[in-house]
mmCIF file of C-alpha atoms and ligand atoms in Angstrom:
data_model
loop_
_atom_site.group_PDB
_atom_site.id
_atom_site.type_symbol
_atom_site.label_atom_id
_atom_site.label_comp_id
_atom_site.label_asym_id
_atom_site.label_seq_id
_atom_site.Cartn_x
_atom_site.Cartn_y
_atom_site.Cartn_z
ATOM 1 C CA UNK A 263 4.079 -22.094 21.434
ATOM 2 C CA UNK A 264 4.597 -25.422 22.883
ATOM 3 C CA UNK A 265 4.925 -28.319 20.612
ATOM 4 C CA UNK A 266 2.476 -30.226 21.041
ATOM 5 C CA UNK A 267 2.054 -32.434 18.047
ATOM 6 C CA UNK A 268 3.843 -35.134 16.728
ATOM 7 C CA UNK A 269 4.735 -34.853 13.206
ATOM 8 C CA UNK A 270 5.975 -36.787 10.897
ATOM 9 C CA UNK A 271 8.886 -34.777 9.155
ATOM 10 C CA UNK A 272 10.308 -36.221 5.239
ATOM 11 C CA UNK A 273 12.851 -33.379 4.181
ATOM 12 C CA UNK A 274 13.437 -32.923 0.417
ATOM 13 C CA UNK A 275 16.972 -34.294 -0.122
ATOM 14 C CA UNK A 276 17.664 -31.063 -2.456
ATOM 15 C CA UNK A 277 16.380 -27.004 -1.931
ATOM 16 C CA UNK A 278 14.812 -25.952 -5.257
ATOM 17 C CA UNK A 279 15.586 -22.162 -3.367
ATOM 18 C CA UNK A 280 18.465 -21.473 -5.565
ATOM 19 C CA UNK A 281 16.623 -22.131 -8.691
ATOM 20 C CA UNK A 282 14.235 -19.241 -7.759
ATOM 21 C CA UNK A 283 14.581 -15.712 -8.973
ATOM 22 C CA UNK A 284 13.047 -13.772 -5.889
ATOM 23 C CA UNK A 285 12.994 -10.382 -8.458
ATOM 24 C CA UNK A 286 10.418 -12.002 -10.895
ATOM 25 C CA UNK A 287 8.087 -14.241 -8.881
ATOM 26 C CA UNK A 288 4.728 -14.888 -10.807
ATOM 27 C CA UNK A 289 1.898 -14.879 -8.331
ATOM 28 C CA UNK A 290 1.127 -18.957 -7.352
ATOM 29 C CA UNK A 291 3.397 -20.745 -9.400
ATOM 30 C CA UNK A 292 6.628 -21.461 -7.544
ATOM 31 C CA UNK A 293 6.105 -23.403 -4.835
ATOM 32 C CA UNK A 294 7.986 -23.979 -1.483
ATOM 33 C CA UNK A 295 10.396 -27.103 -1.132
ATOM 34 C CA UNK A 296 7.580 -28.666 1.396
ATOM 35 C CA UNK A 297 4.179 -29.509 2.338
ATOM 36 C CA UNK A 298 2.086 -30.481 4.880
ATOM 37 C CA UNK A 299 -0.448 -33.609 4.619
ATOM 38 C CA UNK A 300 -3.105 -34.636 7.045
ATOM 39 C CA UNK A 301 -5.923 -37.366 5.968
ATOM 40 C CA UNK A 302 -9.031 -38.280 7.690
ATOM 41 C CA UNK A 303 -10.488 -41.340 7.837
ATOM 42 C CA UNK A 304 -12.695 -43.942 10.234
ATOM 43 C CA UNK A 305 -14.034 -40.711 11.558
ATOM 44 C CA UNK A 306 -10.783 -39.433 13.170
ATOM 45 C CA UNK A 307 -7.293 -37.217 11.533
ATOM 46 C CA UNK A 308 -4.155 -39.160 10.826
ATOM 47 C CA UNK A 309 -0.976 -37.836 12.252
ATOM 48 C CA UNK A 310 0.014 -34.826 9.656
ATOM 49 C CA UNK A 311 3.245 -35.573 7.879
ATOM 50 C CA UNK A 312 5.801 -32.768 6.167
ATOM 51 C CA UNK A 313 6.803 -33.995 2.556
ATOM 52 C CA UNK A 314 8.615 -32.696 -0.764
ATOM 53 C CA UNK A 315 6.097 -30.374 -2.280
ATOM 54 C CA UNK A 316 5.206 -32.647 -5.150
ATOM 55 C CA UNK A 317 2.468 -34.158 -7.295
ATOM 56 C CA UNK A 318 -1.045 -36.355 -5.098
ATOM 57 C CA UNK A 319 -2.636 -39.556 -6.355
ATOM 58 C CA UNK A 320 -6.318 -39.777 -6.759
ATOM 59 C CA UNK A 321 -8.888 -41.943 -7.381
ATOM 60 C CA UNK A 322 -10.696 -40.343 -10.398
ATOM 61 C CA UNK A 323 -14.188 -41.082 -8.759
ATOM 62 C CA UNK A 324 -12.879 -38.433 -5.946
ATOM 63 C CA UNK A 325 -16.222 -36.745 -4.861
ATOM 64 C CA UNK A 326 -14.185 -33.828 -4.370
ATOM 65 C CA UNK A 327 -13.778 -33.799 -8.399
ATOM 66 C CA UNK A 328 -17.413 -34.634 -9.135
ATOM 67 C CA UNK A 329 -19.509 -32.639 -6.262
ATOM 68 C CA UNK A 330 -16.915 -30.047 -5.039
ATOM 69 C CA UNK A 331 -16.612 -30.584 -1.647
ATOM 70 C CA UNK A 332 -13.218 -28.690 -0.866
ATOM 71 C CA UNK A 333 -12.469 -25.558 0.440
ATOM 72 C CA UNK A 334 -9.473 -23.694 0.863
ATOM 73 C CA UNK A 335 -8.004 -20.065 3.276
ATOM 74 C CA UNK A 336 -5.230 -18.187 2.114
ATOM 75 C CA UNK A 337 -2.977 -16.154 4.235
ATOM 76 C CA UNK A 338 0.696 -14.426 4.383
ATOM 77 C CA UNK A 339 3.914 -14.872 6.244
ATOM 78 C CA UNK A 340 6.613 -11.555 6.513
ATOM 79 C CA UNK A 341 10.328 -11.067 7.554
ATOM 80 C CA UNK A 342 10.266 -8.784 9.900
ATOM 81 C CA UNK A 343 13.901 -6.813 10.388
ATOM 82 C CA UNK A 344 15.574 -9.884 12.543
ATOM 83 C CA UNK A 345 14.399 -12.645 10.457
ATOM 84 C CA UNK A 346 11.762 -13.642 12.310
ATOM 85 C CA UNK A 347 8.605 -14.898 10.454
ATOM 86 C CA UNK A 348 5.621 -12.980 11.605
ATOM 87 C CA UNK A 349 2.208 -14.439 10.135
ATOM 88 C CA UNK A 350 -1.140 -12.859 10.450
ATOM 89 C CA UNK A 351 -3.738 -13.874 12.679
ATOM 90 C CA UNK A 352 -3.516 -17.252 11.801
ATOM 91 C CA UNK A 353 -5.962 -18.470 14.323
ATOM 92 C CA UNK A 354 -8.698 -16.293 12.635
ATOM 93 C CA UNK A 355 -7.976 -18.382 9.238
ATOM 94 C CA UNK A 356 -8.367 -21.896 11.264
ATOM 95 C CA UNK A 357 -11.273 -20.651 12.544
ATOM 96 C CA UNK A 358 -12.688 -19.431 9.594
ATOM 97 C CA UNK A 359 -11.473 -22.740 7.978
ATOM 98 C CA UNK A 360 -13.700 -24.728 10.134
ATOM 99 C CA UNK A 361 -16.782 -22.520 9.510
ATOM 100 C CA UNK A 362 -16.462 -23.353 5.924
ATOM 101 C CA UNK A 363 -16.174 -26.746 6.681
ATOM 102 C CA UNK A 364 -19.246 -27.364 8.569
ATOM 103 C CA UNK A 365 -21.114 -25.372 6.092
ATOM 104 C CA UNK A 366 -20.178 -27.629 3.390
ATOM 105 C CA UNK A 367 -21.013 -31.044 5.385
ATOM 106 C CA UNK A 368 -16.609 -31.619 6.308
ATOM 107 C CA UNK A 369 -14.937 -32.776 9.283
ATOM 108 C CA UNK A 370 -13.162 -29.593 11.163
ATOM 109 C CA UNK A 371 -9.493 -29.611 11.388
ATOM 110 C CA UNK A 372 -7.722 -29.731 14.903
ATOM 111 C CA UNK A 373 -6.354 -26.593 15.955
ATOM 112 C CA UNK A 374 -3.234 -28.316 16.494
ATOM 113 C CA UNK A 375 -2.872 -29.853 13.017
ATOM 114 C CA UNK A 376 -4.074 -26.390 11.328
ATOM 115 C CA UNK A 377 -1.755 -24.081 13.642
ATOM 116 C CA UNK A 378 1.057 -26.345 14.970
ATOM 117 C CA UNK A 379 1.424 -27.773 11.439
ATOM 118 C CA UNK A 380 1.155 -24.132 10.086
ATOM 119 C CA UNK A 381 4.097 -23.248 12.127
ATOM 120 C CA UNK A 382 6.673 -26.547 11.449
ATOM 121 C CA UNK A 383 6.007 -25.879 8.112
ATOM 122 C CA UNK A 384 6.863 -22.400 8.068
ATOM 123 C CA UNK A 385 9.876 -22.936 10.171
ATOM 124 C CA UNK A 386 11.337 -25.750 7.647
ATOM 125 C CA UNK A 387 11.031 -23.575 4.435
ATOM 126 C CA UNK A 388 11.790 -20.505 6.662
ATOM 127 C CA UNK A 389 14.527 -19.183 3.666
ATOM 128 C CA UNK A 390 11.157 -19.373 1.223
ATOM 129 C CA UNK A 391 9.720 -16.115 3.449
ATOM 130 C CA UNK A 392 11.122 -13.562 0.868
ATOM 131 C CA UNK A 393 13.572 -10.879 3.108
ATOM 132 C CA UNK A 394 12.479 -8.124 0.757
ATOM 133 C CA UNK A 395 10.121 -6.257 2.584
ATOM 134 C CA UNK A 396 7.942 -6.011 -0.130
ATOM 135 C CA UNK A 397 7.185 -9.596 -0.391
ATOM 136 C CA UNK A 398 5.846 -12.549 1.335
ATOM 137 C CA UNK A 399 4.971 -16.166 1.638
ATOM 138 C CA UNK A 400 1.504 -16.559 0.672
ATOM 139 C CA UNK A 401 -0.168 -19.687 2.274
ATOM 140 C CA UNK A 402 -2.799 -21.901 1.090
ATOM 141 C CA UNK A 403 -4.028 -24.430 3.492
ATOM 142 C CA UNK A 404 -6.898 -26.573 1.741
ATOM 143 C CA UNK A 405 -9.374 -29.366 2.613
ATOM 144 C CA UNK A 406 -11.194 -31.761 0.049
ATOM 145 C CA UNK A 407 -13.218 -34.735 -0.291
ATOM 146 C CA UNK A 408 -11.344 -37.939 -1.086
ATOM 147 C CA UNK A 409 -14.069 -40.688 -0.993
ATOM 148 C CA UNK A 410 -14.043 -42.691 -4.449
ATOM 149 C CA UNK A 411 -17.491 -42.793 -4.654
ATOM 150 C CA UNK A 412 -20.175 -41.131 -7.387
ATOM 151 C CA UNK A 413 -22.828 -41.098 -4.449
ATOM 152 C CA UNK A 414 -24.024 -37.369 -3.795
ATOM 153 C CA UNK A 415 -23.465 -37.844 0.021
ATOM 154 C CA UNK A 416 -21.366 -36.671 2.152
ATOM 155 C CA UNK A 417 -17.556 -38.301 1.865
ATOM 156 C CA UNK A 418 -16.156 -40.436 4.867
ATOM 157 C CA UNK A 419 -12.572 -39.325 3.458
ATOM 158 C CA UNK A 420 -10.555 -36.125 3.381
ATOM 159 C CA UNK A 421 -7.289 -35.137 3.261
ATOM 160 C CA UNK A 422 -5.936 -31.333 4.448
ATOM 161 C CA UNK A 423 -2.913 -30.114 3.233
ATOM 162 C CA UNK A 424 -0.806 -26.759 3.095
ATOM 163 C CA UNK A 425 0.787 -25.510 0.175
ATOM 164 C CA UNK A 426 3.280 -22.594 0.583
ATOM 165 C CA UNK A 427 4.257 -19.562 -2.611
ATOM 166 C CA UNK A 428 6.560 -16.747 -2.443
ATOM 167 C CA UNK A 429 5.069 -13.565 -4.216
ATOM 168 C CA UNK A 430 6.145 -10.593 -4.810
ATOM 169 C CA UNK A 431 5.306 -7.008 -4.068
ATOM 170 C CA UNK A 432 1.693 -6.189 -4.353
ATOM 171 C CA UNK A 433 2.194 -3.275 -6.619
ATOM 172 C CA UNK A 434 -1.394 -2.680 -8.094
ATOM 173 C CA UNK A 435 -2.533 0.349 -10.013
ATOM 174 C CA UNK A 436 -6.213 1.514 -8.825
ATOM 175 C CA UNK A 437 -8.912 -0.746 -10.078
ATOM 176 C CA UNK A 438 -11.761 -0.115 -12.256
ATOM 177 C CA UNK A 439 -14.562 -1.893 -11.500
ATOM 178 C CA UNK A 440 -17.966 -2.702 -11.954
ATOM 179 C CA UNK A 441 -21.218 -2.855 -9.956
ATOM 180 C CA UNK A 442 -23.041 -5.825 -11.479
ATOM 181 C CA UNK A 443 -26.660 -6.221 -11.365
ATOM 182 C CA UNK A 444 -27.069 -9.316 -13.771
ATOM 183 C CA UNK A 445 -24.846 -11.804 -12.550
ATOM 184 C CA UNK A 446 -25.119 -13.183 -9.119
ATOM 185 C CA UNK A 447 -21.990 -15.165 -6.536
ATOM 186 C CA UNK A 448 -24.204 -15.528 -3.787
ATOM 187 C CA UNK A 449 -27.970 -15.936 -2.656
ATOM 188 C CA UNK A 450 -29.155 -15.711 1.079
ATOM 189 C CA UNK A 451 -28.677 -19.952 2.000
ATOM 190 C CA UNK A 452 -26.020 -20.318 -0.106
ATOM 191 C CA UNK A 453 -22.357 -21.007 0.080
ATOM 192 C CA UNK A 454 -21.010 -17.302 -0.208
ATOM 193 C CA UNK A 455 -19.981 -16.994 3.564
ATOM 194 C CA UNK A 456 -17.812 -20.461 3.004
ATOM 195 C CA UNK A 457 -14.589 -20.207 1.396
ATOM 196 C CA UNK A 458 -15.616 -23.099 -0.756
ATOM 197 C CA UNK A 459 -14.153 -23.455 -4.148
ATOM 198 C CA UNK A 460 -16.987 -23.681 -6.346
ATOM 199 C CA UNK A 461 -17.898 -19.983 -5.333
ATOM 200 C CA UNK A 462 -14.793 -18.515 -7.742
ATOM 201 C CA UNK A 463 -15.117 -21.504 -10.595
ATOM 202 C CA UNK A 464 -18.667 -19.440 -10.416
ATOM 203 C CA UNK A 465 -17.544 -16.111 -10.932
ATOM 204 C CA UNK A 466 -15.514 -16.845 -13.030
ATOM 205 C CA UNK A 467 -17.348 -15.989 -16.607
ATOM 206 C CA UNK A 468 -19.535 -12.814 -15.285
ATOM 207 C CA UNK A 469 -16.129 -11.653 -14.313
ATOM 208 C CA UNK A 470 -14.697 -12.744 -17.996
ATOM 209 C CA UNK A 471 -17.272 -10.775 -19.861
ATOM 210 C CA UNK A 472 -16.579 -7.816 -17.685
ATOM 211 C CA UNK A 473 -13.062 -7.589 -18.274
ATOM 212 C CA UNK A 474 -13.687 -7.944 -22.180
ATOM 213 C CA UNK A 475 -15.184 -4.417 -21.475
ATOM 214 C CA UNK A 476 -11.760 -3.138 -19.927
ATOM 215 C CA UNK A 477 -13.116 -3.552 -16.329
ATOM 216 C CA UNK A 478 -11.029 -5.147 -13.680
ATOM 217 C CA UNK A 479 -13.377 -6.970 -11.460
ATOM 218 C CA UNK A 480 -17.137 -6.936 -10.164
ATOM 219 C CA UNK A 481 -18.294 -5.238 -7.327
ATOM 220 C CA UNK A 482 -21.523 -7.665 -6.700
ATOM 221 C CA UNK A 483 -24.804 -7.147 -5.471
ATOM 222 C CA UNK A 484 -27.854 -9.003 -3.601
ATOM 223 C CA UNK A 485 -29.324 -11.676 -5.579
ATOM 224 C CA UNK A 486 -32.271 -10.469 -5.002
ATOM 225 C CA UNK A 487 -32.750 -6.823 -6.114
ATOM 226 C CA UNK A 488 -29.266 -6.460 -7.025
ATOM 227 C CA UNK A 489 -29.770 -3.277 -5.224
ATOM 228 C CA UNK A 490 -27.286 -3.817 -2.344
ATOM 229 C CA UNK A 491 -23.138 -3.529 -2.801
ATOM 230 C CA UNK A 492 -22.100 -7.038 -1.234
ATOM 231 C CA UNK A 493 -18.681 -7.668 -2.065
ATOM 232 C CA UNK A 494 -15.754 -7.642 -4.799
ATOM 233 C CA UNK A 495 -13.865 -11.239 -6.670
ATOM 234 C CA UNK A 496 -11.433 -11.920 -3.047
ATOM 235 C CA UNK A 497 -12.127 -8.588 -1.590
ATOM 236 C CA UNK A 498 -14.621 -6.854 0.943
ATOM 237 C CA UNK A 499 -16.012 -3.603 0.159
ATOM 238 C CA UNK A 500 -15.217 -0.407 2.175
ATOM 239 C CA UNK A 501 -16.844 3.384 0.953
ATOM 240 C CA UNK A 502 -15.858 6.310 2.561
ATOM 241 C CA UNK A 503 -18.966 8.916 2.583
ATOM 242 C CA UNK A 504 -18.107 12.306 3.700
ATOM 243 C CA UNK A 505 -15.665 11.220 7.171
ATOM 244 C CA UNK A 506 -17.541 8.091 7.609
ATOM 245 C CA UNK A 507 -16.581 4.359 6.543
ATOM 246 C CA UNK A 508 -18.870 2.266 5.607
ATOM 247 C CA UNK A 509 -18.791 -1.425 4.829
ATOM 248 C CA UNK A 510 -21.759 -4.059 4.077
ATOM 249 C CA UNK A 511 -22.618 -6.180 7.976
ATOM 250 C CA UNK A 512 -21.548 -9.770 7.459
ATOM 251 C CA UNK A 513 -24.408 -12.472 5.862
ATOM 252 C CA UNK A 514 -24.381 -15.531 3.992
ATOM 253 C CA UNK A 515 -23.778 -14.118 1.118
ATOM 254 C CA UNK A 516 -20.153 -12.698 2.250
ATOM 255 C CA UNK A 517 -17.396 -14.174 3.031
ATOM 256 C CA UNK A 518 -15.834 -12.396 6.448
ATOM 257 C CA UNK A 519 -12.694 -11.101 5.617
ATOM 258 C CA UNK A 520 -10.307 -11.331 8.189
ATOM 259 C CA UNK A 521 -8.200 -8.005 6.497
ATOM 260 C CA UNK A 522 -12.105 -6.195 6.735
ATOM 261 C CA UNK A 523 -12.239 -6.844 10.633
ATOM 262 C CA UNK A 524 -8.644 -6.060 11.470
ATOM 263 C CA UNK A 525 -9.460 -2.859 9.385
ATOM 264 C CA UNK A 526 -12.154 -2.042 11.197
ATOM 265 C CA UNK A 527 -10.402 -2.343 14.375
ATOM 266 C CA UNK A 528 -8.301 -0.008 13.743
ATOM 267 C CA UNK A 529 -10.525 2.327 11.955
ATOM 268 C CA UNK A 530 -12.138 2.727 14.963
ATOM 269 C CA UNK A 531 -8.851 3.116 16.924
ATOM 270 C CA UNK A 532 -7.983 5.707 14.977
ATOM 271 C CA UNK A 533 -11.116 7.624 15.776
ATOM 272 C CA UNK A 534 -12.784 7.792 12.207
ATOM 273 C CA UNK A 535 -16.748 7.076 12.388
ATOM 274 C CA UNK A 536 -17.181 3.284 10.903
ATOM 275 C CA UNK A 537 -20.745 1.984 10.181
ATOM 276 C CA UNK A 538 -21.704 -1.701 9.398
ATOM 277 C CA UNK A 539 -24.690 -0.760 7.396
ATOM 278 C CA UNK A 540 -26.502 -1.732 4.157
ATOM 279 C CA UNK A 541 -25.214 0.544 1.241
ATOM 280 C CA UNK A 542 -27.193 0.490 -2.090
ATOM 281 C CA UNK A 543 -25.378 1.318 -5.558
ATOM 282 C CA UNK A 544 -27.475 4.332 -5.748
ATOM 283 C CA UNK A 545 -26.352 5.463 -2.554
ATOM 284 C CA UNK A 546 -22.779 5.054 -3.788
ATOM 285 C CA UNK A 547 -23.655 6.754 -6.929
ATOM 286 C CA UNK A 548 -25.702 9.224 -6.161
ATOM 287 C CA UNK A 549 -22.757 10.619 -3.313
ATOM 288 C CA UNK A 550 -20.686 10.288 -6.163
ATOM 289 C CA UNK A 551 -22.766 13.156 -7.737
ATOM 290 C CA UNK A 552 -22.625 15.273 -4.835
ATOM 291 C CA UNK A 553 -18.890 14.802 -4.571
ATOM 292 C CA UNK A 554 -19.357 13.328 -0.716
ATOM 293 C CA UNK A 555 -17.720 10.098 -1.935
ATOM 294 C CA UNK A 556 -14.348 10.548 -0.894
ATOM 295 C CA UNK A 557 -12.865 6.748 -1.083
ATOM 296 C CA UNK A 558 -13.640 3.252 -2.334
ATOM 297 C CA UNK A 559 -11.705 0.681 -2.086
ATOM 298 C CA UNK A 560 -11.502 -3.772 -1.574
ATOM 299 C CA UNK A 561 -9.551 -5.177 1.452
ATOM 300 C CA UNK A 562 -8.370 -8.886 1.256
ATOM 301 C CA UNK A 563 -4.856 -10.597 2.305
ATOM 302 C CA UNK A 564 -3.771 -10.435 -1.598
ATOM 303 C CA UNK A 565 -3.435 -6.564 -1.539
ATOM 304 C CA UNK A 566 -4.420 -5.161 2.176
ATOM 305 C CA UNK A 567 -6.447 -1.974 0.532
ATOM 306 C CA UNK A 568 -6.672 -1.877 -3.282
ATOM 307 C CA UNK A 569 -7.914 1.487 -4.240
ATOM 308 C CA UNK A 570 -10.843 1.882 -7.373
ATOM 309 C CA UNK A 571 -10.409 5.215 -9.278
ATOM 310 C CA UNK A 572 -13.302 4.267 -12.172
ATOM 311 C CA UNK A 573 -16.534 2.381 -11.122
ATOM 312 C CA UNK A 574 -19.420 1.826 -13.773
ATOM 313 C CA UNK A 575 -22.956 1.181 -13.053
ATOM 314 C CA UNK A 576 -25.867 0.215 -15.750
ATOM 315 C CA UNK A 577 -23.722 1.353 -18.464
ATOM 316 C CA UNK A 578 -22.312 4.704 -17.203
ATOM 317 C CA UNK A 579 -18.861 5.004 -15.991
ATOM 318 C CA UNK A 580 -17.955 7.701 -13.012
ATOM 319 C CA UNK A 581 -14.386 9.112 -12.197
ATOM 320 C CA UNK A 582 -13.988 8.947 -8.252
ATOM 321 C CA UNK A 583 -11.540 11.104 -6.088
ATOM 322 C CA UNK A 584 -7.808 10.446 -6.966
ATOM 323 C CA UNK A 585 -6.495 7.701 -4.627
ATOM 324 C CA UNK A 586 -3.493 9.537 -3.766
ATOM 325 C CA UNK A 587 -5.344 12.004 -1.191
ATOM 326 C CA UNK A 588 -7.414 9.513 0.661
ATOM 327 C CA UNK A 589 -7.427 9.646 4.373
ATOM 328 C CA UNK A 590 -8.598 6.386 5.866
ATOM 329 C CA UNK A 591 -7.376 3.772 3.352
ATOM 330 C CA UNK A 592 -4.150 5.094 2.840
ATOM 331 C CA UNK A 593 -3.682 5.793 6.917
ATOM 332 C CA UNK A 594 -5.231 2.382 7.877
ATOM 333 C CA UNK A 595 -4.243 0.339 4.899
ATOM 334 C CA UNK A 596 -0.444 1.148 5.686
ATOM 335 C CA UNK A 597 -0.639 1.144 9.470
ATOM 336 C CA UNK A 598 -2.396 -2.485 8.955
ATOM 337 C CA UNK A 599 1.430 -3.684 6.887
ATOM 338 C CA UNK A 600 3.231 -1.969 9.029
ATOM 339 C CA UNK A 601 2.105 -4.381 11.616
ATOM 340 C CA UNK A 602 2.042 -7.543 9.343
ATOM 341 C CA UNK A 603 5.582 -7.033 8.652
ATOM 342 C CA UNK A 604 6.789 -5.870 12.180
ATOM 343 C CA UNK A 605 7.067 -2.747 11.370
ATOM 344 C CA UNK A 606 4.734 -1.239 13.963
ATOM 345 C CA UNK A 607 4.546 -2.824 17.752
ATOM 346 C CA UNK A 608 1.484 -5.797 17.344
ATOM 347 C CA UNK A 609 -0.338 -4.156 20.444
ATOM 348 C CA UNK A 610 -2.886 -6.247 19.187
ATOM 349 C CA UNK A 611 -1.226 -9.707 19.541
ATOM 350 C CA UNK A 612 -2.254 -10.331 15.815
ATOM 351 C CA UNK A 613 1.162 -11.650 14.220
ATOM 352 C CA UNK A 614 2.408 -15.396 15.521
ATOM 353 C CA UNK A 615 5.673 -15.758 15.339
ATOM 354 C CA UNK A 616 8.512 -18.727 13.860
HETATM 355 C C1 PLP B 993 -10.750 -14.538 0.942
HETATM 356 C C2 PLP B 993 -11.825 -13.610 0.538
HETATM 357 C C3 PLP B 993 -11.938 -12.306 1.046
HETATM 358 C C4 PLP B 993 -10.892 -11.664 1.921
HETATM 359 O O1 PLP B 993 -10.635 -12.341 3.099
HETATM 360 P P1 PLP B 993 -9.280 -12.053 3.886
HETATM 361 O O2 PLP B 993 -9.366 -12.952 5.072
HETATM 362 O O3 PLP B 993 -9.290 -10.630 4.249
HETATM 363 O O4 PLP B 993 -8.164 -12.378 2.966
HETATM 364 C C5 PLP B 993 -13.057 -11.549 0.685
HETATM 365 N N1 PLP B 993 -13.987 -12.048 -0.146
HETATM 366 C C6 PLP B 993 -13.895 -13.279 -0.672
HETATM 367 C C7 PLP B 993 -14.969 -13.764 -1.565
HETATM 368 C C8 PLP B 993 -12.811 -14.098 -0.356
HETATM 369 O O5 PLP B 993 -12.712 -15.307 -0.887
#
């Protein structure tokens, strides 16, 4: 990629790297030596600038604190075997980004600033990309309302910035979860298609009181009826019904998963039968019964496919098939890393590499 953008670099005079212990990273909360920093303001973007990851000033009256405008994308960077940096589809994320930013009434970030900044970043805290193969750099580029104003309009201020955290292998037994029919994290019109922040403060307590019950996470339904399986916590939602996927089509109540369209893809490459279909929990339930339920399973950059061995429904809990035999989440799910980490030739052009 050409450099096309002028940033303004401000190195940290001293790598926190060597205070890291790359065996025993807790998910989120060791950050990167740097950061990137764009603000907008008199309707146009500054030039982005590279600092020490550190602590931001705010006013207090920040409408992002008061009215939540902010949103936020989260991605991963790999090692691949000669220390390049590969990172997934990044484009898909900007574009995504911007989606999420119309929706919620916020300037959209240049592609330069989101990708070209992307990559400088990544290339300065390049020894951050874990070179265990089980690990990554997770990403979090974010965008928030900086206006000190208690108004309810729209702020004339923002200020975009990327934050970067090692983590460490995904290792994730098979989830229980819970199809819930109470609780609602998105209606038709609403913000669920947006990767806007008040959407998980939200879930947060229907997904509290599940766990008190030993469950892992929600599986939620239309607001409506609460008859329809939308989606899980950070997670789409794939079934596998005799040799057919199926996964719920894309509305504004779900937020398009760039791991559920990549998996797609190469579902269908594969040659297994994939359907983008409406799927009821007594669809799910009932093929449960007949034993034609062969997989379910979330997809999501955190954990690529996380299998669910126990799901519960209006009180009852059902045993589904052992995750070990499954055919298209363990075949795609793998053959979907094996590309993210360079493992497998990107025939797809998916990966951009520092
Ligand atoms: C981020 C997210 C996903 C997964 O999206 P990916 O691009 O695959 O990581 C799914 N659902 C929700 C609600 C999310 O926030």
């Amino acid at each position: 990629m050409i450099n096309t953008l002028d940033i303004e670099i401000n190195k940290a005079s001293e790598s926190r790297l060597s205070q890291v212990d790359f065996d025993n990273l807790p998910f989120g909360k060791v950050f990167a030596d740097h950061m990137l920093v764009a603000k907008y303001e008199d309707g146009a973007w500054s030039r982005a600038s590279i600092q020490p990851y550190g602590d931001i000033s705010l006013s207090p009256a920040s409408s992002m604190i008061h009215y939540g405008q902010s949103i936020f994308e989260g991605l991963k960077a790999f090692k691949n075997e000669n220390n390049d940096v590969l990172i997934f589809r990044p484009e898909e994320n900007w574009k995504r980004m911007n989606a999420s930013a119309i929706r919620m009434c916020m300037p959209e970030i240049p592609k330069d600033i989101f990708l070209e900044g992307l990559r400088q970043l990544i290339d300065l805290d390049r020894n951050w990309v874990p070179n265990n193969s089980e690990s990554a750099l997770y990403i979090r580029p974010f965008l928030f309302a900086t206006d000190a104003l208690l108004g309810v309009r729209p702020s004339d201020t923002y200020m975009f910035m990327i934050i970067t955290a090692p983590v460490g292998p995904y290792y994730m037994k098979p989830l229980h979860l819970k199809i819930e029919t109470e609780y609602t994290r998105a209606a038709m019109g609403g913000v669920g298609s947006a990767k806007a922040a008040g959407n998980y403060g939200a879930a947060m307590y229907p997904a509290m009181m599940a766990q008190k019950e030993g469950i892992d996470q929600l599986i939620w339904t239309d607001a409506k009826e609460h008859k329809y399986l939308e989606e899980a916590g950070t997670m789409n939602m794939m079934v596998v019904i005799n040799d057919t996927l199926i996964t719920p089509p894309l509305k504004s109540t779900i937020l398009p998963g760039i791991t559920r369209k990549s998996f797609l893809e190469l579902t269908k490459e594969a040659g297994f039968k994939v359907e983008e279909r409406s799927i009821t929990a007594d669809e799910v339930i009932s093929a449960v019964g007949t034993g034609e339920l062969k997989e379910l399973f979330g997809v999501g950059t955190a954990a690529t496919t996380a299998q669910v061995e126990k799901l519960t429904f209006e009180g009852k809990s059902y045993d589904l098939p052992s995750s070990e035999h499954r055919v298209i989440s363990n075949q795609i799910g793998q053959k979907l890393l094996r590309i993210k980490k360079g493992i497998d030739p990107d025939t797809h052009e998916w990966n951009m590499t520092v």
